[in-house]
Short mmCIF file of C-alpha atoms in Angstrom, two decimals:
data_model
loop_
_atom_site.label_atom_id
_atom_site.label_comp_id
_atom_site.label_asym_id
_atom_site.label_seq_id
_atom_site.Cartn_x
_atom_site.Cartn_y
_atom_site.Cartn_z
CA UNK A 1 0.00 0.00 0.00
CA UNK A 2 1.60 3.19 -1.04
CA UNK A 3 -0.32 5.29 1.44
CA UNK A 4 1.32 3.59 4.33
CA UNK A 5 4.75 4.35 2.96
CA UNK A 6 4.02 7.96 2.26
CA UNK A 7 2.75 8.54 5.74
CA UNK A 8 5.99 7.48 7.34
CA UNK A 9 7.87 10.42 8.83
CA UNK A 10 11.07 10.65 6.91
CA UNK A 11 12.24 14.16 7.51
CA UNK A 12 14.79 12.99 10.04
CA UNK A 13 16.35 10.59 7.59
CA UNK A 14 18.27 13.28 5.84
CA UNK A 15 20.68 11.03 4.11
CA UNK A 16 18.20 8.48 2.97
CA UNK A 17 16.06 8.43 -0.11
CA UNK A 18 12.52 7.37 0.59
CA UNK A 19 11.59 4.47 -1.63
CA UNK A 20 8.06 5.39 -2.64
CA UNK A 21 6.85 8.86 -2.20
CA UNK A 22 4.11 10.93 -3.73
CA UNK A 23 5.48 14.01 -5.39
CA UNK A 24 3.46 16.54 -3.48
CA UNK A 25 4.58 15.18 -0.17
CA UNK A 26 8.17 15.36 -1.14
CA UNK A 27 8.67 19.06 -0.74
CA UNK A 28 6.78 19.46 2.47
CA UNK A 29 8.46 16.62 4.27
CA UNK A 30 11.89 17.49 3.17
CA UNK A 31 12.71 20.20 5.60
CA UNK A 32 15.91 20.32 7.46
CA UNK A 33 15.20 20.60 11.12
CA UNK A 34 15.95 24.23 11.63
CA UNK A 35 19.55 24.46 12.71
CA UNK A 36 18.68 23.86 16.27
CA UNK A 37 21.52 25.23 18.23
CA UNK A 38 20.68 23.14 21.20
CA UNK A 39 21.65 19.96 19.46
CA UNK A 40 25.21 21.03 18.95
CA UNK A 41 26.78 21.29 22.34
CA UNK A 42 26.08 18.11 24.25
CA UNK A 43 25.48 20.03 27.42
CA UNK A 44 22.97 22.78 27.60
CA UNK A 45 24.21 26.24 28.42
CA UNK A 46 22.75 25.63 31.82
CA UNK A 47 25.63 23.71 33.19
CA UNK A 48 28.28 25.43 31.26
CA UNK A 49 28.40 28.41 33.48
CA UNK A 50 30.36 27.01 36.34
CA UNK A 51 34.00 27.58 36.05
CA UNK A 52 35.02 27.30 32.50
CA UNK A 53 34.10 30.47 30.77
CA UNK A 54 35.66 31.17 27.45
CA UNK A 55 35.96 34.68 26.24
CA UNK A 56 35.22 35.43 22.66
CA UNK A 57 32.40 35.47 20.27
CA UNK A 58 32.12 31.94 18.85
CA UNK A 59 30.31 30.81 21.91
CA UNK A 60 28.04 33.79 22.03
CA UNK A 61 25.67 32.29 19.52
CA UNK A 62 25.21 29.34 21.81
CA UNK A 63 24.96 31.53 24.83
CA UNK A 64 21.97 33.32 23.42
CA UNK A 65 20.11 30.07 23.56
CA UNK A 66 20.13 29.62 27.33
CA UNK A 67 18.99 33.21 27.74
CA UNK A 68 15.85 32.40 25.87
CA UNK A 69 14.65 29.55 27.95
CA UNK A 70 14.01 29.72 31.65
CA UNK A 71 17.24 27.98 32.57
CA UNK A 72 19.16 31.02 31.43
CA UNK A 73 18.37 32.70 34.70
CA UNK A 74 20.56 30.27 36.58
CA UNK A 75 23.44 30.21 34.18
CA UNK A 76 26.26 32.68 34.57
CA UNK A 77 26.89 32.80 30.87
CA UNK A 78 23.68 34.66 30.27
CA UNK A 79 24.86 37.52 32.50
CA UNK A 80 28.39 37.93 31.24
CA UNK A 81 27.13 40.21 28.50
CA UNK A 82 26.47 42.86 31.14
CA UNK A 83 30.03 42.72 32.46
CA UNK A 84 31.82 43.01 29.20
CA UNK A 85 33.95 45.97 30.17
CA UNK A 86 37.63 46.64 30.58
CA UNK A 87 39.34 48.68 33.22
CA UNK A 88 39.86 51.74 31.07
CA UNK A 89 36.24 51.72 29.98
CA UNK A 90 35.02 51.68 33.56
CA UNK A 91 37.37 54.50 34.50
CA UNK A 92 36.15 56.47 31.51
CA UNK A 93 32.56 56.07 32.56
CA UNK A 94 33.38 57.05 36.12
CA UNK A 95 34.96 60.27 34.96
CA UNK A 96 31.98 61.00 32.76
CA UNK A 97 29.70 60.44 35.71
CA UNK A 98 31.38 63.24 37.61
CA UNK A 99 30.33 65.67 34.94
CA UNK A 100 26.86 66.91 35.83
CA UNK A 101 26.04 69.04 32.83
CA UNK A 102 26.77 66.95 29.78
CA UNK A 103 23.65 64.93 29.13
CA UNK A 104 25.24 62.32 26.91
CA UNK A 105 25.88 59.47 29.27
CA UNK A 106 23.37 57.19 27.63
CA UNK A 107 24.91 57.63 24.24
CA UNK A 108 28.27 56.76 25.73
CA UNK A 109 27.12 53.53 27.30
CA UNK A 110 24.61 52.61 24.68
CA UNK A 111 26.06 49.57 22.94
CA UNK A 112 27.44 48.10 26.10
CA UNK A 113 25.81 49.04 29.38
CA UNK A 114 27.42 47.38 32.33
CA UNK A 115 26.24 46.34 35.73
CA UNK A 116 29.74 46.26 37.17
CA UNK A 117 29.55 49.96 37.98
CA UNK A 118 26.22 49.64 39.73
CA UNK A 119 27.27 46.77 41.96
CA UNK A 120 30.69 47.94 42.99
CA UNK A 121 30.01 51.63 43.27
CA UNK A 122 27.07 50.98 45.55
CA UNK A 123 29.09 48.50 47.59
CA UNK A 124 31.92 51.00 47.93
CA UNK A 125 29.44 53.64 48.97
CA UNK A 126 27.96 51.34 51.61
CA UNK A 127 31.37 50.69 53.10
CA UNK A 128 32.43 54.32 52.93
CA UNK A 129 29.23 55.58 54.50
CA UNK A 130 29.30 53.12 57.36
CA UNK A 131 32.96 53.61 58.19
CA UNK A 132 33.27 57.33 57.63
CA UNK A 133 29.89 57.90 59.17
CA UNK A 134 31.11 56.43 62.40
CA UNK A 135 34.29 58.45 62.20
CA UNK A 136 32.40 61.66 61.46
CA UNK A 137 30.02 61.13 64.35
CA UNK A 138 32.95 60.58 66.67
CA UNK A 139 34.74 63.70 65.46
CA UNK A 140 31.62 65.77 65.86
CA UNK A 141 31.01 64.57 69.37
CA UNK A 142 34.63 65.08 70.24
CA UNK A 143 34.27 68.70 69.33
CA UNK A 144 31.36 69.33 71.62
CA UNK A 145 32.53 67.33 74.61
CA UNK A 146 36.13 66.28 74.89
CA UNK A 147 35.52 63.14 76.84
CA UNK A 148 33.75 60.95 74.32
CA UNK A 149 35.45 57.72 73.44
CA UNK A 150 35.33 55.93 70.17
CA UNK A 151 32.46 53.58 69.71
CA UNK A 152 31.59 51.73 66.57
CA UNK A 153 27.93 51.47 65.80
CA UNK A 154 27.33 48.43 63.64
CA UNK A 155 23.83 49.51 62.74
CA UNK A 156 25.39 52.02 60.34
CA UNK A 157 26.38 49.11 58.12
CA UNK A 158 22.86 47.82 58.15
CA UNK A 159 21.32 51.20 57.39
CA UNK A 160 23.82 51.95 54.64
CA UNK A 161 23.32 48.62 52.93
CA UNK A 162 19.54 48.78 53.02
CA UNK A 163 19.28 52.35 51.85
CA UNK A 164 21.93 52.38 49.13
CA UNK A 165 21.17 48.98 47.66
CA UNK A 166 17.46 49.65 47.93
CA UNK A 167 17.72 52.99 46.18
CA UNK A 168 20.05 51.79 43.45
CA UNK A 169 17.94 48.76 42.60
CA UNK A 170 14.39 49.93 43.13
CA UNK A 171 14.42 53.43 41.65
CA UNK A 172 15.62 52.46 38.15
CA UNK A 173 13.22 49.53 38.19
CA UNK A 174 10.35 51.82 39.06
CA UNK A 175 11.36 54.26 36.34
CA UNK A 176 11.58 51.46 33.82
CA UNK A 177 8.03 50.38 34.49
CA UNK A 178 6.80 53.95 34.72
CA UNK A 179 8.27 54.98 31.41
CA UNK A 180 7.06 51.84 29.73
CA UNK A 181 3.61 52.60 31.00
CA UNK A 182 3.87 56.11 29.67
CA UNK A 183 4.97 54.85 26.31
CA UNK A 184 8.52 56.14 26.15
CA UNK A 185 11.45 53.97 25.38
CA UNK A 186 13.15 52.52 28.37
CA UNK A 187 15.83 49.95 28.91
CA UNK A 188 16.31 48.55 32.35
CA UNK A 189 19.99 47.75 32.12
CA UNK A 190 20.82 51.23 30.89
CA UNK A 191 18.83 52.77 33.72
CA UNK A 192 20.61 50.62 36.28
CA UNK A 193 23.94 51.55 34.76
CA UNK A 194 23.22 55.26 34.80
CA UNK A 195 21.86 55.39 38.32
CA UNK A 196 24.75 53.28 39.53
CA UNK A 197 27.33 55.64 38.12
CA UNK A 198 25.41 58.62 39.47
CA UNK A 199 26.22 57.42 42.98
CA UNK A 200 29.91 57.59 42.27
CA UNK A 201 30.23 61.21 43.22
CA UNK A 202 29.07 60.53 46.76
CA UNK A 203 32.18 58.49 47.53
CA UNK A 204 34.81 61.24 47.47
CA UNK A 205 32.37 63.70 48.98
CA UNK A 206 32.02 61.45 52.01
CA UNK A 207 35.68 61.99 52.69
CA UNK A 208 35.13 65.72 52.56
CA UNK A 209 32.22 65.44 54.94
CA UNK A 210 34.50 64.35 57.74
CA UNK A 211 35.15 67.99 58.45
CA UNK A 212 33.40 68.47 61.78
CA UNK A 213 31.58 71.67 61.03
CA UNK A 214 27.87 71.52 60.41
CA UNK A 215 27.73 74.35 57.90
CA UNK A 216 30.52 72.89 55.84
CA UNK A 217 28.85 69.50 55.76
CA UNK A 218 25.53 70.93 54.63
CA UNK A 219 27.24 72.96 51.96
CA UNK A 220 29.09 69.99 50.62
CA UNK A 221 26.10 67.72 50.56
CA UNK A 222 23.91 70.26 48.83
CA UNK A 223 26.53 70.84 46.16
CA UNK A 224 27.16 67.17 45.61
CA UNK A 225 23.48 66.28 45.73
CA UNK A 226 22.64 68.91 43.14
CA UNK A 227 25.43 67.73 40.87
CA UNK A 228 24.34 64.13 41.07
CA UNK A 229 20.68 64.98 40.64
CA UNK A 230 21.31 67.14 37.61
CA UNK A 231 23.39 64.33 36.11
CA UNK A 232 20.44 62.00 36.50
CA UNK A 233 17.86 64.48 35.29
CA UNK A 234 19.72 65.74 32.24
CA UNK A 235 20.60 62.26 31.08
CA UNK A 236 17.07 61.07 31.57
CA UNK A 237 15.76 64.02 29.62
CA UNK A 238 18.07 63.40 26.70
CA UNK A 239 17.17 59.73 26.72
CA UNK A 240 13.43 60.12 26.87
CA UNK A 241 13.26 63.10 24.56
CA UNK A 242 9.59 63.99 24.87
CA UNK A 243 8.23 66.75 27.04
CA UNK A 244 5.23 64.98 28.47
CA UNK A 245 7.33 63.11 30.98
CA UNK A 246 8.97 66.16 32.49
CA UNK A 247 7.17 65.53 35.77
CA UNK A 248 8.90 62.20 35.95
CA UNK A 249 12.26 63.77 35.30
CA UNK A 250 11.77 66.39 37.96
CA UNK A 251 10.79 63.62 40.33
CA UNK A 252 14.09 61.86 39.57
CA UNK A 253 15.94 65.08 40.37
CA UNK A 254 14.29 65.43 43.73
CA UNK A 255 14.70 61.77 44.57
CA UNK A 256 18.43 62.09 44.17
CA UNK A 257 18.47 65.21 46.32
CA UNK A 258 16.44 63.37 48.92
CA UNK A 259 19.03 60.60 48.94
CA UNK A 260 21.79 63.13 49.49
CA UNK A 261 19.96 64.75 52.39
CA UNK A 262 19.26 61.37 53.91
CA UNK A 263 22.95 60.49 53.74
CA UNK A 264 23.84 63.69 55.50
CA UNK A 265 21.24 63.41 58.20
CA UNK A 266 21.64 59.74 59.03
CA UNK A 267 25.35 59.16 58.65
CA UNK A 268 27.00 62.51 59.12
CA UNK A 269 24.46 64.32 61.25
CA UNK B 1 40.20 -1.80 69.60
CA UNK B 2 37.05 -2.18 67.67
CA UNK B 3 37.72 -5.32 65.76
CA UNK B 4 35.92 -8.38 66.74
CA UNK B 5 37.42 -10.42 64.01
CA UNK B 6 40.21 -12.01 65.93
CA UNK B 7 37.53 -14.46 66.80
CA UNK B 8 36.19 -16.44 63.84
CA UNK B 9 32.78 -15.09 63.22
CA UNK B 10 29.67 -16.82 62.17
CA UNK B 11 28.40 -16.08 58.72
CA UNK B 12 25.42 -14.26 60.11
CA UNK B 13 27.34 -11.80 62.22
CA UNK B 14 29.85 -10.26 59.87
CA UNK B 15 31.19 -6.82 60.31
CA UNK B 16 30.59 -4.02 57.86
CA UNK B 17 33.82 -4.37 55.97
CA UNK B 18 33.30 -7.99 55.32
CA UNK B 19 29.76 -7.57 54.11
CA UNK B 20 30.91 -5.07 51.60
CA UNK B 21 33.82 -7.20 50.55
CA UNK B 22 31.59 -10.18 50.14
CA UNK B 23 29.23 -8.20 48.00
CA UNK B 24 32.09 -7.09 45.84
CA UNK B 25 33.41 -10.58 45.53
CA UNK B 26 29.98 -11.89 44.72
CA UNK B 27 29.44 -9.34 42.03
CA UNK B 28 32.78 -10.11 40.52
CA UNK B 29 32.23 -13.82 40.56
CA UNK B 30 28.68 -13.70 39.31
CA UNK B 31 29.47 -11.33 36.50
CA UNK B 32 28.89 -12.34 32.91
CA UNK B 33 31.33 -14.90 31.71
CA UNK B 34 32.36 -12.76 28.81
CA UNK B 35 33.66 -10.04 31.07
CA UNK B 36 36.91 -10.96 32.73
CA UNK B 37 37.01 -10.32 36.45
CA UNK B 38 39.13 -7.45 37.57
CA UNK B 39 41.06 -9.77 39.78
CA UNK B 40 41.01 -13.51 40.31
CA UNK B 41 38.23 -14.61 42.64
CA UNK B 42 39.38 -15.22 46.15
CA UNK B 43 39.36 -18.75 47.54
CA UNK B 44 36.59 -19.69 49.96
CA UNK B 45 37.57 -19.17 53.53
CA UNK B 46 36.52 -20.73 56.72
CA UNK B 47 36.81 -17.69 58.92
CA UNK B 48 36.59 -14.03 58.23
CA UNK B 49 40.06 -12.62 58.01
CA UNK B 50 41.17 -9.25 59.19
CA UNK B 51 41.33 -7.22 56.05
CA UNK B 52 44.41 -5.20 56.43
CA UNK B 53 43.86 -3.31 53.21
CA UNK B 54 42.14 -0.30 54.84
CA UNK B 55 45.13 0.07 57.03
CA UNK B 56 47.53 -0.19 54.18
CA UNK B 57 45.86 2.68 52.44
CA UNK B 58 45.63 5.01 55.35
CA UNK B 59 49.20 4.46 56.30
CA UNK B 60 48.61 3.17 59.78
CA UNK B 61 50.30 -0.08 60.74
CA UNK B 62 47.84 -2.94 60.91
CA UNK B 63 46.97 -4.42 64.28
CA UNK B 64 48.75 -7.64 65.22
CA UNK B 65 47.13 -10.46 63.39
CA UNK B 66 45.60 -13.37 65.12
CA UNK B 67 46.83 -16.89 64.74
CA UNK B 68 44.01 -18.18 62.60
CA UNK B 69 44.52 -15.35 60.19
CA UNK B 70 44.32 -16.47 56.61
CA UNK B 71 45.97 -14.49 53.93
CA UNK B 72 44.43 -11.09 53.76
CA UNK B 73 42.42 -9.96 50.84
CA UNK B 74 44.51 -10.52 47.79
CA UNK B 75 44.23 -7.13 46.31
CA UNK B 76 42.17 -4.18 47.30
CA UNK B 77 38.68 -4.48 45.93
CA UNK B 78 38.41 -2.77 42.61
CA UNK B 79 36.60 0.23 43.96
CA UNK B 80 39.40 1.18 46.28
CA UNK B 81 41.75 3.52 44.53
CA UNK B 82 45.34 3.26 45.70
CA UNK B 83 45.87 6.94 45.25
CA UNK B 84 46.80 9.73 47.55
CA UNK B 85 45.17 9.96 50.88
CA UNK B 86 42.98 12.78 49.74
CA UNK B 87 40.43 10.53 48.09
CA UNK B 88 37.42 9.83 50.13
CA UNK B 89 35.62 8.92 46.96
CA UNK B 90 36.52 5.44 45.94
CA UNK B 91 37.06 3.97 49.37
CA UNK B 92 33.95 3.82 51.48
CA UNK B 93 35.06 0.87 53.60
CA UNK B 94 38.28 2.76 54.25
CA UNK B 95 36.98 5.99 55.66
CA UNK B 96 33.76 4.63 57.07
CA UNK B 97 35.36 2.44 59.61
CA UNK B 98 38.55 4.20 60.48
CA UNK B 99 38.73 5.75 63.90
CA UNK B 100 37.44 9.27 64.26
CA UNK B 101 40.76 10.71 65.25
CA UNK B 102 42.22 9.45 61.99
CA UNK B 103 39.61 11.32 60.03
CA UNK B 104 40.10 14.46 62.04
CA UNK B 105 43.85 14.20 61.76
CA UNK B 106 43.65 13.73 58.01
CA UNK B 107 41.43 16.76 57.60
CA UNK B 108 43.64 18.86 59.82
CA UNK B 109 46.69 17.90 57.85
CA UNK B 110 44.92 18.87 54.69
CA UNK B 111 44.01 22.24 56.15
CA UNK B 112 47.57 22.86 57.26
CA UNK B 113 48.95 21.86 53.87
CA UNK B 114 46.57 24.12 52.03
CA UNK B 115 47.39 26.94 54.37
CA UNK B 116 51.07 26.52 53.79
CA UNK B 117 50.54 26.53 50.05
CA UNK B 118 48.40 29.62 49.99
CA UNK B 119 49.59 31.94 52.68
CA UNK B 120 53.27 31.29 52.97
CA UNK B 121 55.81 31.77 50.20
CA UNK B 122 56.31 28.67 48.17
CA UNK B 123 57.40 28.17 44.57
CA UNK B 124 54.04 26.94 43.34
CA UNK B 125 51.98 29.92 44.36
CA UNK B 126 51.84 31.45 40.93
CA UNK B 127 50.25 28.46 39.33
CA UNK B 128 46.59 28.17 40.14
CA UNK B 129 46.57 24.63 38.90
CA UNK B 130 49.06 23.47 41.48
CA UNK B 131 48.20 25.53 44.47
CA UNK B 132 45.09 24.38 46.28
CA UNK B 133 44.60 21.45 44.00
CA UNK B 134 43.26 19.63 47.00
CA UNK B 135 40.92 22.34 48.13
CA UNK B 136 38.50 21.89 50.95
CA UNK B 137 35.96 24.08 52.66
CA UNK B 138 36.63 23.18 56.29
CA UNK B 139 39.57 25.52 56.53
CA UNK B 140 37.74 28.56 55.20
CA UNK B 141 34.74 27.83 57.37
CA UNK B 142 36.90 27.63 60.44
CA UNK B 143 38.73 30.86 59.63
CA UNK B 144 35.57 32.81 58.89
CA UNK B 145 33.84 31.68 62.05
CA UNK B 146 36.96 32.35 64.08
CA UNK B 147 37.23 35.88 62.76
CA UNK B 148 33.57 36.51 63.49
CA UNK B 149 33.99 35.18 67.01
CA UNK B 150 37.08 37.25 67.71
CA UNK B 151 35.37 40.40 66.49
CA UNK B 152 32.33 39.56 68.53
CA UNK B 153 34.43 39.06 71.68
CA UNK B 154 36.21 42.33 71.06
CA UNK B 155 33.00 44.27 70.83
CA UNK B 156 31.55 45.71 73.97
CA UNK B 157 28.03 46.27 72.71
CA UNK B 158 25.86 44.52 70.13
CA UNK B 159 28.04 41.46 70.03
CA UNK B 160 25.64 39.36 68.02
CA UNK B 161 25.23 42.11 65.44
CA UNK B 162 28.96 42.31 65.04
CA UNK B 163 29.26 38.58 64.50
CA UNK B 164 26.43 38.66 61.99
CA UNK B 165 27.95 41.52 60.04
CA UNK B 166 31.40 39.95 59.99
CA UNK B 167 30.19 36.52 58.98
CA UNK B 168 27.83 37.84 56.31
CA UNK B 169 30.50 40.13 54.94
CA UNK B 170 33.07 37.37 54.65
CA UNK B 171 30.90 34.56 53.41
CA UNK B 172 28.83 36.59 50.98
CA UNK B 173 31.94 38.49 50.01
CA UNK B 174 33.76 35.33 48.99
CA UNK B 175 30.84 34.17 46.90
CA UNK B 176 30.37 37.57 45.29
CA UNK B 177 34.06 37.93 44.51
CA UNK B 178 34.06 34.57 42.79
CA UNK B 179 30.95 35.44 40.83
CA UNK B 180 32.55 38.73 39.88
CA UNK B 181 35.52 36.97 38.35
CA UNK B 182 33.28 34.54 36.54
CA UNK B 183 31.09 37.34 35.19
CA UNK B 184 34.10 39.25 33.93
CA UNK B 185 34.90 36.26 31.83
CA UNK B 186 37.58 34.77 33.99
CA UNK B 187 38.43 31.13 34.41
CA UNK B 188 38.28 29.79 37.90
CA UNK B 189 36.60 26.93 39.63
CA UNK B 190 33.90 28.21 41.92
CA UNK B 191 34.66 26.20 45.04
CA UNK B 192 38.39 26.38 44.61
CA UNK B 193 38.12 30.13 44.64
CA UNK B 194 35.89 30.11 47.71
CA UNK B 195 38.43 27.91 49.39
CA UNK B 196 41.30 30.18 48.46
CA UNK B 197 39.57 33.31 49.67
CA UNK B 198 38.83 31.60 52.94
CA UNK B 199 42.41 30.54 53.45
CA UNK B 200 43.64 34.04 52.70
CA UNK B 201 41.79 35.22 55.77
CA UNK B 202 44.29 33.53 58.00
CA UNK B 203 46.55 36.60 58.36
CA UNK B 204 43.55 38.73 59.26
CA UNK B 205 42.61 36.15 61.87
CA UNK B 206 46.02 36.52 63.41
CA UNK B 207 45.73 40.29 63.28
CA UNK B 208 42.31 40.24 64.89
CA UNK B 209 43.54 38.00 67.66
CA UNK B 210 46.45 40.33 68.38
CA UNK B 211 44.13 43.31 68.36
CA UNK B 212 41.75 41.62 70.75
CA UNK B 213 44.50 40.87 73.22
CA UNK B 214 45.86 44.37 72.96
CA UNK B 215 42.85 46.54 72.46
CA UNK B 216 43.81 49.69 74.21
CA UNK B 217 46.42 51.04 71.90
CA UNK B 218 44.94 52.27 68.64
CA UNK B 219 48.23 52.84 66.87
CA UNK B 220 49.36 49.26 67.47
CA UNK B 221 46.07 48.02 66.10
CA UNK B 222 46.40 50.09 62.98
CA UNK B 223 49.92 48.88 62.33
CA UNK B 224 49.12 45.23 62.95
CA UNK B 225 46.01 45.32 60.80
CA UNK B 226 47.81 47.08 57.98
CA UNK B 227 50.55 44.48 57.94
CA UNK B 228 48.17 41.54 57.99
CA UNK B 229 45.99 43.17 55.36
CA UNK B 230 48.94 43.50 53.02
CA UNK B 231 49.85 39.89 53.74
CA UNK B 232 46.33 38.71 52.90
CA UNK B 233 46.22 40.68 49.70
CA UNK B 234 49.61 39.33 48.71
CA UNK B 235 48.34 35.81 49.27
CA UNK B 236 45.22 36.23 47.17
CA UNK B 237 46.67 38.43 44.43
CA UNK B 238 48.33 35.89 42.09
CA UNK B 239 45.34 33.65 42.01
CA UNK B 240 42.85 36.37 41.24
CA UNK B 241 44.97 38.21 38.73
CA UNK B 242 45.80 35.06 36.79
CA UNK B 243 42.17 34.17 36.44
CA UNK B 244 41.04 37.08 34.27
CA UNK B 245 42.04 38.80 31.12
CA UNK B 246 44.90 41.26 31.83
CA UNK B 247 42.85 44.21 30.65
CA UNK B 248 40.32 43.49 33.37
CA UNK B 249 42.74 42.65 36.13
CA UNK B 250 42.04 45.78 38.12
CA UNK B 251 38.32 45.17 37.87
CA UNK B 252 38.76 41.76 39.45
CA UNK B 253 41.21 42.91 42.11
CA UNK B 254 39.41 46.01 43.29
CA UNK B 255 36.57 44.15 45.03
CA UNK B 256 39.13 41.94 46.75
CA UNK B 257 40.90 45.02 48.02
CA UNK B 258 37.58 46.52 49.11
CA UNK B 259 36.61 43.45 51.08
CA UNK B 260 39.92 43.21 52.91
CA UNK B 261 39.96 46.91 53.70
CA UNK B 262 36.45 46.74 55.09
CA UNK B 263 37.32 43.73 57.22
CA UNK B 264 40.46 45.48 58.38
CA UNK B 265 38.49 48.55 59.26
CA UNK B 266 36.06 46.42 61.20
CA UNK B 267 38.94 44.91 63.16
CA UNK B 268 40.41 48.30 63.99
CA UNK B 269 37.13 49.96 64.73
CA UNK B 270 35.56 47.39 67.00
CA UNK B 271 36.19 48.34 70.56
#
């Protein structure tokens, strides 16, 4: 019976010639299974991540595959694309972040936003705030009454970690969803990158805030806060482009100023 | 000691070793005829001999054999690997039934060896393949907990908070540093790196202990902590810098430096 032969699935037998085949079935059955990248490497990208990373592009085609299925979340190789920076590039971006008036940060990071800056700048800031905050409190108290002794308050570490990590992670996330809702373009990784680098200016200013005079500290924090906030606002404005989201941009400005004031009041007050 | 087998035992009351050995022998003998046995089947025996093979492998002289001792097991059963003493893998009868102090001693020796390789100058430090080939996690665990305890004892208030902060900082810090190197495209083995970062805390442990015993003088504390911090960084530096691309070396080393400075600051600042 020829029907029984034509109904056999033969598309996997690429090298074989089916013996009896109706002409019209020939073209439809003869499809190469679409170059399924998952067949090639014997192990899925899921267990490739541990340990043996290879730099370089030939594996990137395979590494896209694990990012598409749910297992990509647990594989390190799907996150290496966000850390594809060299030392000089990071230093370059840091220096650009100190410049509050040029609104071109997004264009500078555009092809390759990195999360390295976000993670390590915020971690540095947490450490600096908790250690220098203790030192500043001690110096301030020493000025008013000479008999205070040094005491290290561990809760500063807790407060610094919660506030800085919370701010740096939640605010860009909120802006991402907000701008998506409002219809503008938004890219989460670029937002995280930009807000992360905006915190960089607080690190050297914390050293300046050790000066045990209240007026000086307020002056410094207002200057630094304004610089950081204008960096955020101007970059956001140039990224979003439209004028209907100006409320959102002004809100970003004031959020950054609020962070600066909080730092002053809690850690150096 | 714990061996009842100087007395010939009944078949029904064998000890653990002998059950396992019998199972192995049975599987070898009852294997398919086409597959040659790994070793010739042992002759049937009237009494259960003392198997001195576990003792041969762990390097401890066997106990004096009894008079009705037949020849010991001809060769170690095929699953025992006559390799270095670091293998717990292929030798369950070996490490299951050895005395506890042997196990503890073996682990302690491994910790001391790893420590010597990592923290003190030796010619193999530059090669991450050689150093810490036999990594373990007991050493790092002990050093992290010890540092947390010392800091907690040194603190006068909020002792439990101090321990929590120190432990979280060190443990999470080791994991995050390893992940950082992996994300930057470096080549390291995850647990080997955790192990190395734990062992590099040993100088800071020493520094913290000295600071605890001598807590009144701030200048001494600063000097001691600075020296031990430099020592720790020197110990960890070759491993970390060899793991990444040279253009990203500073990116991988900066978090290491940050973690050690923060731990050092914690040691100095706790009063």
